[in-house]
JSON list of C-alpha atoms in Angstrom, two decimals:
[
{"chain": "A", "resi": 1, "resn": "UNK", "atom": "CA", "xyz": [94.70, 142.95, 115.07]},
{"chain": "A", "resi": 2, "resn": "UNK", "atom": "CA", "xyz": [92.76, 139.52, 114.04]},
{"chain": "A", "resi": 3, "resn": "UNK", "atom": "CA", "xyz": [93.34, 136.52, 115.34]},
{"chain": "A", "resi": 4, "resn": "UNK", "atom": "CA", "xyz": [94.44, 134.23, 112.51]},
{"chain": "A", "resi": 5, "resn": "UNK", "atom": "CA", "xyz": [93.86, 130.08, 113.10]},
{"chain": "A", "resi": 6, "resn": "UNK", "atom": "CA", "xyz": [96.25, 127.95, 110.35]},
{"chain": "A", "resi": 7, "resn": "UNK", "atom": "CA", "xyz": [94.38, 124.55, 110.22]},
{"chain": "A", "resi": 8, "resn": "UNK", "atom": "CA", "xyz": [97.27, 122.61, 108.57]},
{"chain": "A", "resi": 9, "resn": "UNK", "atom": "CA", "xyz": [96.28, 120.11, 105.64]},
{"chain": "A", "resi": 10, "resn": "UNK", "atom": "CA", "xyz": [95.40, 116.24, 105.16]},
{"chain": "A", "resi": 11, "resn": "UNK", "atom": "CA", "xyz": [91.79, 116.62, 107.18]},
{"chain": "A", "resi": 12, "resn": "UNK", "atom": "CA", "xyz": [90.26, 113.38, 108.98]},
{"chain": "A", "resi": 13, "resn": "UNK", "atom": "CA", "xyz": [88.41, 111.11, 107.04]},
{"chain": "A", "resi": 14, "resn": "UNK", "atom": "CA", "xyz": [86.50, 107.91, 108.37]},
{"chain": "A", "resi": 15, "resn": "UNK", "atom": "CA", "xyz": [87.60, 104.29, 107.76]},
{"chain": "A", "resi": 16, "resn": "UNK", "atom": "CA", "xyz": [86.34, 101.45, 108.93]},
{"chain": "A", "resi": 17, "resn": "UNK", "atom": "CA", "xyz": [88.32, 98.24, 109.83]},
{"chain": "A", "resi": 18, "resn": "UNK", "atom": "CA", "xyz": [87.74, 95.00, 111.46]},
{"chain": "A", "resi": 19, "resn": "UNK", "atom": "CA", "xyz": [84.95, 96.82, 113.23]},
{"chain": "A", "resi": 20, "resn": "UNK", "atom": "CA", "xyz": [87.02, 99.54, 114.09]},
{"chain": "A", "resi": 21, "resn": "UNK", "atom": "CA", "xyz": [86.55, 102.87, 112.97]},
{"chain": "A", "resi": 22, "resn": "UNK", "atom": "CA", "xyz": [89.51, 105.13, 112.45]},
{"chain": "A", "resi": 23, "resn": "UNK", "atom": "CA", "xyz": [89.07, 109.03, 111.77]},
{"chain": "A", "resi": 24, "resn": "UNK", "atom": "CA", "xyz": [93.09, 109.20, 109.69]},
{"chain": "A", "resi": 25, "resn": "UNK", "atom": "CA", "xyz": [93.88, 109.54, 106.35]},
{"chain": "A", "resi": 26, "resn": "UNK", "atom": "CA", "xyz": [97.84, 109.54, 105.88]},
{"chain": "A", "resi": 27, "resn": "UNK", "atom": "CA", "xyz": [98.63, 105.85, 106.60]},
{"chain": "A", "resi": 28, "resn": "UNK", "atom": "CA", "xyz": [102.38, 104.61, 106.76]},
{"chain": "A", "resi": 29, "resn": "UNK", "atom": "CA", "xyz": [103.38, 100.62, 107.51]},
{"chain": "A", "resi": 30, "resn": "UNK", "atom": "CA", "xyz": [106.18, 99.52, 109.59]},
{"chain": "A", "resi": 31, "resn": "UNK", "atom": "CA", "xyz": [108.21, 96.40, 108.51]},
{"chain": "A", "resi": 32, "resn": "UNK", "atom": "CA", "xyz": [110.51, 94.63, 110.24]},
{"chain": "A", "resi": 33, "resn": "UNK", "atom": "CA", "xyz": [112.53, 91.23, 110.40]},
{"chain": "A", "resi": 34, "resn": "UNK", "atom": "CA", "xyz": [115.27, 90.12, 112.82]},
{"chain": "A", "resi": 35, "resn": "UNK", "atom": "CA", "xyz": [117.76, 88.33, 110.67]},
{"chain": "A", "resi": 36, "resn": "UNK", "atom": "CA", "xyz": [118.73, 88.18, 107.25]},
{"chain": "A", "resi": 37, "resn": "UNK", "atom": "CA", "xyz": [117.73, 84.22, 107.04]},
{"chain": "A", "resi": 38, "resn": "UNK", "atom": "CA", "xyz": [116.11, 83.43, 103.27]},
{"chain": "A", "resi": 39, "resn": "UNK", "atom": "CA", "xyz": [112.67, 83.03, 105.37]},
{"chain": "A", "resi": 40, "resn": "UNK", "atom": "CA", "xyz": [113.02, 86.32, 106.96]},
{"chain": "A", "resi": 41, "resn": "UNK", "atom": "CA", "xyz": [113.92, 87.91, 103.72]},
{"chain": "A", "resi": 42, "resn": "UNK", "atom": "CA", "xyz": [110.66, 87.00, 102.02]},
{"chain": "A", "resi": 43, "resn": "UNK", "atom": "CA", "xyz": [108.65, 87.87, 105.10]},
{"chain": "A", "resi": 44, "resn": "UNK", "atom": "CA", "xyz": [109.83, 91.25, 104.66]},
{"chain": "A", "resi": 45, "resn": "UNK", "atom": "CA", "xyz": [109.53, 91.68, 100.83]},
{"chain": "A", "resi": 46, "resn": "UNK", "atom": "CA", "xyz": [106.04, 89.89, 101.79]},
{"chain": "A", "resi": 47, "resn": "UNK", "atom": "CA", "xyz": [105.04, 92.46, 104.28]},
{"chain": "A", "resi": 48, "resn": "UNK", "atom": "CA", "xyz": [106.15, 95.53, 102.19]},
{"chain": "A", "resi": 49, "resn": "UNK", "atom": "CA", "xyz": [104.22, 94.27, 99.57]},
{"chain": "A", "resi": 50, "resn": "UNK", "atom": "CA", "xyz": [101.18, 93.44, 101.80]},
{"chain": "A", "resi": 51, "resn": "UNK", "atom": "CA", "xyz": [101.20, 97.43, 103.43]},
{"chain": "A", "resi": 52, "resn": "UNK", "atom": "CA", "xyz": [101.90, 98.89, 100.36]},
{"chain": "A", "resi": 53, "resn": "UNK", "atom": "CA", "xyz": [98.70, 97.17, 98.49]},
{"chain": "A", "resi": 54, "resn": "UNK", "atom": "CA", "xyz": [96.57, 97.45, 101.77]},
{"chain": "A", "resi": 55, "resn": "UNK", "atom": "CA", "xyz": [97.32, 101.08, 101.91]},
{"chain": "A", "resi": 56, "resn": "UNK", "atom": "CA", "xyz": [96.63, 101.82, 97.93]},
{"chain": "A", "resi": 57, "resn": "UNK", "atom": "CA", "xyz": [93.59, 100.02, 97.53]},
{"chain": "A", "resi": 58, "resn": "UNK", "atom": "CA", "xyz": [91.68, 101.68, 100.82]},
{"chain": "A", "resi": 59, "resn": "UNK", "atom": "CA", "xyz": [90.23, 105.04, 98.97]},
{"chain": "A", "resi": 60, "resn": "UNK", "atom": "CA", "xyz": [89.96, 106.68, 102.38]},
{"chain": "A", "resi": 61, "resn": "UNK", "atom": "CA", "xyz": [94.12, 106.78, 102.97]},
{"chain": "A", "resi": 62, "resn": "UNK", "atom": "CA", "xyz": [96.95, 108.11, 101.08]},
{"chain": "A", "resi": 63, "resn": "UNK", "atom": "CA", "xyz": [100.22, 106.49, 101.55]},
{"chain": "A", "resi": 64, "resn": "UNK", "atom": "CA", "xyz": [102.38, 108.05, 103.95]},
{"chain": "A", "resi": 65, "resn": "UNK", "atom": "CA", "xyz": [105.64, 105.58, 103.48]},
{"chain": "A", "resi": 66, "resn": "UNK", "atom": "CA", "xyz": [106.54, 102.16, 104.30]},
{"chain": "A", "resi": 67, "resn": "UNK", "atom": "CA", "xyz": [109.35, 102.03, 106.57]},
{"chain": "A", "resi": 68, "resn": "UNK", "atom": "CA", "xyz": [111.28, 98.54, 106.89]},
{"chain": "A", "resi": 69, "resn": "UNK", "atom": "CA", "xyz": [113.77, 97.61, 108.75]},
{"chain": "A", "resi": 70, "resn": "UNK", "atom": "CA", "xyz": [115.51, 94.83, 107.70]},
{"chain": "A", "resi": 71, "resn": "UNK", "atom": "CA", "xyz": [117.78, 92.08, 109.50]},
{"chain": "A", "resi": 72, "resn": "UNK", "atom": "CA", "xyz": [117.39, 93.75, 112.81]},
{"chain": "A", "resi": 73, "resn": "UNK", "atom": "CA", "xyz": [116.40, 92.92, 116.23]},
{"chain": "A", "resi": 74, "resn": "UNK", "atom": "CA", "xyz": [113.11, 94.41, 117.85]},
{"chain": "A", "resi": 75, "resn": "UNK", "atom": "CA", "xyz": [114.90, 94.68, 121.16]},
{"chain": "A", "resi": 76, "resn": "UNK", "atom": "CA", "xyz": [117.13, 97.38, 120.19]},
{"chain": "A", "resi": 77, "resn": "UNK", "atom": "CA", "xyz": [115.02, 100.76, 118.93]},
{"chain": "A", "resi": 78, "resn": "UNK", "atom": "CA", "xyz": [118.26, 102.78, 118.54]},
{"chain": "A", "resi": 79, "resn": "UNK", "atom": "CA", "xyz": [119.92, 100.59, 115.84]},
{"chain": "A", "resi": 80, "resn": "UNK", "atom": "CA", "xyz": [116.83, 100.42, 113.74]},
{"chain": "A", "resi": 81, "resn": "UNK", "atom": "CA", "xyz": [116.95, 103.64, 111.43]},
{"chain": "A", "resi": 82, "resn": "UNK", "atom": "CA", "xyz": [113.60, 103.24, 109.61]},
{"chain": "A", "resi": 83, "resn": "UNK", "atom": "CA", "xyz": [111.91, 102.95, 112.76]},
{"chain": "A", "resi": 84, "resn": "UNK", "atom": "CA", "xyz": [113.21, 106.42, 113.95]},
{"chain": "A", "resi": 85, "resn": "UNK", "atom": "CA", "xyz": [112.32, 108.04, 110.82]},
{"chain": "A", "resi": 86, "resn": "UNK", "atom": "CA", "xyz": [108.59, 106.89, 111.40]},
{"chain": "A", "resi": 87, "resn": "UNK", "atom": "CA", "xyz": [108.45, 108.16, 114.69]},
{"chain": "A", "resi": 88, "resn": "UNK", "atom": "CA", "xyz": [109.87, 111.26, 113.78]},
{"chain": "A", "resi": 89, "resn": "UNK", "atom": "CA", "xyz": [107.78, 111.69, 110.84]},
{"chain": "A", "resi": 90, "resn": "UNK", "atom": "CA", "xyz": [104.85, 111.38, 113.40]},
{"chain": "A", "resi": 91, "resn": "UNK", "atom": "CA", "xyz": [106.01, 113.80, 115.32]},
{"chain": "A", "resi": 92, "resn": "UNK", "atom": "CA", "xyz": [106.38, 116.27, 112.44]},
{"chain": "A", "resi": 93, "resn": "UNK", "atom": "CA", "xyz": [102.56, 115.88, 111.86]},
{"chain": "A", "resi": 94, "resn": "UNK", "atom": "CA", "xyz": [103.10, 113.89, 108.49]},
{"chain": "A", "resi": 95, "resn": "UNK", "atom": "CA", "xyz": [101.49, 110.81, 109.48]},
{"chain": "A", "resi": 96, "resn": "UNK", "atom": "CA", "xyz": [98.12, 109.66, 111.06]},
{"chain": "A", "resi": 97, "resn": "UNK", "atom": "CA", "xyz": [98.24, 106.50, 111.56]},
{"chain": "A", "resi": 98, "resn": "UNK", "atom": "CA", "xyz": [100.59, 103.79, 111.36]},
{"chain": "A", "resi": 99, "resn": "UNK", "atom": "CA", "xyz": [99.93, 99.90, 110.65]},
{"chain": "A", "resi": 100, "resn": "UNK", "atom": "CA", "xyz": [101.92, 97.20, 111.79]},
{"chain": "A", "resi": 101, "resn": "UNK", "atom": "CA", "xyz": [101.89, 93.08, 111.74]},
{"chain": "A", "resi": 102, "resn": "UNK", "atom": "CA", "xyz": [101.99, 92.84, 114.94]},
{"chain": "A", "resi": 103, "resn": "UNK", "atom": "CA", "xyz": [103.00, 94.23, 118.62]},
{"chain": "A", "resi": 104, "resn": "UNK", "atom": "CA", "xyz": [106.69, 92.14, 117.96]},
{"chain": "A", "resi": 105, "resn": "UNK", "atom": "CA", "xyz": [107.18, 94.14, 114.51]},
{"chain": "A", "resi": 106, "resn": "UNK", "atom": "CA", "xyz": [106.74, 97.43, 116.51]},
{"chain": "A", "resi": 107, "resn": "UNK", "atom": "CA", "xyz": [109.24, 96.63, 119.33]},
{"chain": "A", "resi": 108, "resn": "UNK", "atom": "CA", "xyz": [109.87, 93.78, 121.47]},
{"chain": "A", "resi": 109, "resn": "UNK", "atom": "CA", "xyz": [110.56, 95.34, 124.62]},
{"chain": "A", "resi": 110, "resn": "UNK", "atom": "CA", "xyz": [107.32, 96.58, 126.65]},
{"chain": "A", "resi": 111, "resn": "UNK", "atom": "CA", "xyz": [108.74, 99.94, 127.89]},
{"chain": "A", "resi": 112, "resn": "UNK", "atom": "CA", "xyz": [109.95, 100.86, 124.28]},
{"chain": "A", "resi": 113, "resn": "UNK", "atom": "CA", "xyz": [106.19, 100.09, 123.24]},
{"chain": "A", "resi": 114, "resn": "UNK", "atom": "CA", "xyz": [104.73, 101.84, 125.51]},
{"chain": "A", "resi": 115, "resn": "UNK", "atom": "CA", "xyz": [106.96, 104.70, 125.31]},
{"chain": "A", "resi": 116, "resn": "UNK", "atom": "CA", "xyz": [106.67, 105.30, 121.23]},
{"chain": "A", "resi": 117, "resn": "UNK", "atom": "CA", "xyz": [103.22, 104.37, 121.42]},
{"chain": "A", "resi": 118, "resn": "UNK", "atom": "CA", "xyz": [102.51, 106.98, 123.62]},
{"chain": "A", "resi": 119, "resn": "UNK", "atom": "CA", "xyz": [104.45, 109.71, 122.37]},
{"chain": "A", "resi": 120, "resn": "UNK", "atom": "CA", "xyz": [102.38, 108.75, 119.07]},
{"chain": "A", "resi": 121, "resn": "UNK", "atom": "CA", "xyz": [98.69, 109.14, 120.95]},
{"chain": "A", "resi": 122, "resn": "UNK", "atom": "CA", "xyz": [99.50, 112.50, 122.46]},
{"chain": "A", "resi": 123, "resn": "UNK", "atom": "CA", "xyz": [100.13, 113.72, 118.99]},
{"chain": "A", "resi": 124, "resn": "UNK", "atom": "CA", "xyz": [96.86, 111.74, 117.92]},
{"chain": "A", "resi": 125, "resn": "UNK", "atom": "CA", "xyz": [98.89, 109.31, 115.91]},
{"chain": "A", "resi": 126, "resn": "UNK", "atom": "CA", "xyz": [97.26, 106.03, 116.15]},
{"chain": "A", "resi": 127, "resn": "UNK", "atom": "CA", "xyz": [98.93, 102.76, 115.76]},
{"chain": "A", "resi": 128, "resn": "UNK", "atom": "CA", "xyz": [97.27, 99.59, 114.56]},
{"chain": "A", "resi": 129, "resn": "UNK", "atom": "CA", "xyz": [98.53, 96.23, 115.31]},
{"chain": "A", "resi": 130, "resn": "UNK", "atom": "CA", "xyz": [96.67, 94.11, 112.88]},
{"chain": "A", "resi": 131, "resn": "UNK", "atom": "CA", "xyz": [97.37, 90.59, 114.09]},
{"chain": "A", "resi": 132, "resn": "UNK", "atom": "CA", "xyz": [96.16, 91.66, 117.77]},
{"chain": "A", "resi": 133, "resn": "UNK", "atom": "CA", "xyz": [93.40, 93.87, 116.49]},
{"chain": "A", "resi": 134, "resn": "UNK", "atom": "CA", "xyz": [94.50, 96.48, 118.37]},
{"chain": "A", "resi": 135, "resn": "UNK", "atom": "CA", "xyz": [93.78, 100.64, 117.66]},
{"chain": "A", "resi": 136, "resn": "UNK", "atom": "CA", "xyz": [96.12, 102.37, 119.95]},
{"chain": "A", "resi": 137, "resn": "UNK", "atom": "CA", "xyz": [93.44, 105.36, 120.28]},
{"chain": "A", "resi": 138, "resn": "UNK", "atom": "CA", "xyz": [90.84, 103.22, 121.12]},
{"chain": "A", "resi": 139, "resn": "UNK", "atom": "CA", "xyz": [89.49, 103.16, 125.08]},
{"chain": "A", "resi": 140, "resn": "UNK", "atom": "CA", "xyz": [90.65, 99.76, 125.32]},
{"chain": "A", "resi": 141, "resn": "UNK", "atom": "CA", "xyz": [93.61, 99.91, 122.93]},
{"chain": "A", "resi": 142, "resn": "UNK", "atom": "CA", "xyz": [96.72, 100.62, 125.76]},
{"chain": "A", "resi": 143, "resn": "UNK", "atom": "CA", "xyz": [95.28, 97.98, 128.19]},
{"chain": "A", "resi": 144, "resn": "UNK", "atom": "CA", "xyz": [95.25, 95.31, 125.30]},
{"chain": "A", "resi": 145, "resn": "UNK", "atom": "CA", "xyz": [98.64, 96.79, 124.47]},
{"chain": "A", "resi": 146, "resn": "UNK", "atom": "CA", "xyz": [99.89, 96.63, 127.79]},
{"chain": "A", "resi": 147, "resn": "UNK", "atom": "CA", "xyz": [99.48, 92.85, 128.59]},
{"chain": "A", "resi": 148, "resn": "UNK", "atom": "CA", "xyz": [100.10, 91.80, 124.84]},
{"chain": "A", "resi": 149, "resn": "UNK", "atom": "CA", "xyz": [103.74, 93.65, 124.81]},
{"chain": "A", "resi": 150, "resn": "UNK", "atom": "CA", "xyz": [104.88, 91.80, 127.70]},
{"chain": "A", "resi": 151, "resn": "UNK", "atom": "CA", "xyz": [103.81, 88.60, 126.80]},
{"chain": "A", "resi": 152, "resn": "UNK", "atom": "CA", "xyz": [106.37, 89.80, 123.28]},
{"chain": "A", "resi": 153, "resn": "UNK", "atom": "CA", "xyz": [108.95, 90.63, 125.80]},
{"chain": "A", "resi": 154, "resn": "UNK", "atom": "CA", "xyz": [108.85, 87.42, 127.79]},
{"chain": "A", "resi": 155, "resn": "UNK", "atom": "CA", "xyz": [108.96, 85.50, 124.18]},
{"chain": "A", "resi": 156, "resn": "UNK", "atom": "CA", "xyz": [112.30, 87.23, 123.91]},
{"chain": "A", "resi": 157, "resn": "UNK", "atom": "CA", "xyz": [113.49, 86.25, 126.83]},
{"chain": "A", "resi": 158, "resn": "UNK", "atom": "CA", "xyz": [112.81, 82.70, 126.49]},
{"chain": "A", "resi": 159, "resn": "UNK", "atom": "CA", "xyz": [114.11, 82.55, 123.23]},
{"chain": "A", "resi": 160, "resn": "UNK", "atom": "CA", "xyz": [117.24, 83.97, 124.63]},
{"chain": "A", "resi": 161, "resn": "UNK", "atom": "CA", "xyz": [117.70, 81.77, 127.22]},
{"chain": "A", "resi": 162, "resn": "UNK", "atom": "CA", "xyz": [116.50, 78.72, 125.10]},
{"chain": "A", "resi": 163, "resn": "UNK", "atom": "CA", "xyz": [119.68, 79.55, 122.78]},
{"chain": "A", "resi": 164, "resn": "UNK", "atom": "CA", "xyz": [121.92, 80.10, 125.56]},
{"chain": "A", "resi": 165, "resn": "UNK", "atom": "CA", "xyz": [121.29, 76.81, 127.34]},
{"chain": "A", "resi": 166, "resn": "UNK", "atom": "CA", "xyz": [121.71, 74.98, 123.71]},
{"chain": "A", "resi": 167, "resn": "UNK", "atom": "CA", "xyz": [125.29, 76.32, 123.03]},
{"chain": "A", "resi": 168, "resn": "UNK", "atom": "CA", "xyz": [125.75, 75.11, 127.12]},
{"chain": "A", "resi": 169, "resn": "UNK", "atom": "CA", "xyz": [124.59, 72.17, 125.83]},
{"chain": "A", "resi": 170, "resn": "UNK", "atom": "CA", "xyz": [126.62, 71.69, 122.76]},
{"chain": "A", "resi": 171, "resn": "UNK", "atom": "CA", "xyz": [129.62, 72.84, 124.76]},
{"chain": "A", "resi": 172, "resn": "UNK", "atom": "CA", "xyz": [129.06, 70.44, 127.52]},
{"chain": "A", "resi": 173, "resn": "UNK", "atom": "CA", "xyz": [128.96, 67.52, 124.97]},
{"chain": "A", "resi": 174, "resn": "UNK", "atom": "CA", "xyz": [132.46, 68.84, 123.73]},
{"chain": "A", "resi": 175, "resn": "UNK", "atom": "CA", "xyz": [131.07, 70.35, 120.18]},
{"chain": "A", "resi": 176, "resn": "UNK", "atom": "CA", "xyz": [132.80, 73.36, 118.83]},
{"chain": "A", "resi": 177, "resn": "UNK", "atom": "CA", "xyz": [130.06, 76.68, 119.26]},
{"chain": "A", "resi": 178, "resn": "UNK", "atom": "CA", "xyz": [130.87, 79.55, 116.95]},
{"chain": "A", "resi": 179, "resn": "UNK", "atom": "CA", "xyz": [133.77, 77.51, 114.59]},
{"chain": "A", "resi": 180, "resn": "UNK", "atom": "CA", "xyz": [134.14, 76.39, 111.52]},
{"chain": "A", "resi": 181, "resn": "UNK", "atom": "CA", "xyz": [137.90, 75.80, 111.67]},
{"chain": "A", "resi": 182, "resn": "UNK", "atom": "CA", "xyz": [140.90, 76.92, 110.61]},
{"chain": "A", "resi": 183, "resn": "UNK", "atom": "CA", "xyz": [142.33, 76.53, 106.62]},
{"chain": "A", "resi": 184, "resn": "UNK", "atom": "CA", "xyz": [144.58, 73.29, 106.84]},
{"chain": "A", "resi": 185, "resn": "UNK", "atom": "CA", "xyz": [143.30, 71.84, 109.63]},
{"chain": "A", "resi": 186, "resn": "UNK", "atom": "CA", "xyz": [141.29, 69.11, 110.39]},
{"chain": "A", "resi": 187, "resn": "UNK", "atom": "CA", "xyz": [138.95, 68.61, 113.78]},
{"chain": "A", "resi": 188, "resn": "UNK", "atom": "CA", "xyz": [138.19, 65.33, 115.33]}
]
């Protein structure tokens, strides 16, 4: 009996971006904002529009999808439904490369960042972080990613500490925190 080798469709193409050769074709983008403030929502819509245009303008790429989580923190991966859908689609072989604005848009926790990047790397799926100019399939990609994702995690911890300190200072001054008053009552 003859041995048959099945070759999956969507062959490799070569594209060059910022001096880095990316031999991939089916490209998806991941966008995220952490709050539902007006500025953040504008950033969200801008990210979606930018990546849709970027992928569609590159003749060597085909759109594999725009995955976007709105008003969700980057520290809780399990609550980011589109992120989970993106990872599943990558693991199913539907995506060759993921583009995202920065490491902090992908994940704010070093362990989560490395966990998902390594899972995708095993499937030969690149993650390209535009702001940091990191392609995870390059030789130095993971080293840079470890360093910069640690910085992103530290940034989250600093923001959290500053918010807690600010709330504590308000309470020490006797200001109400998280209280807008009961209907019919005034606060002096």
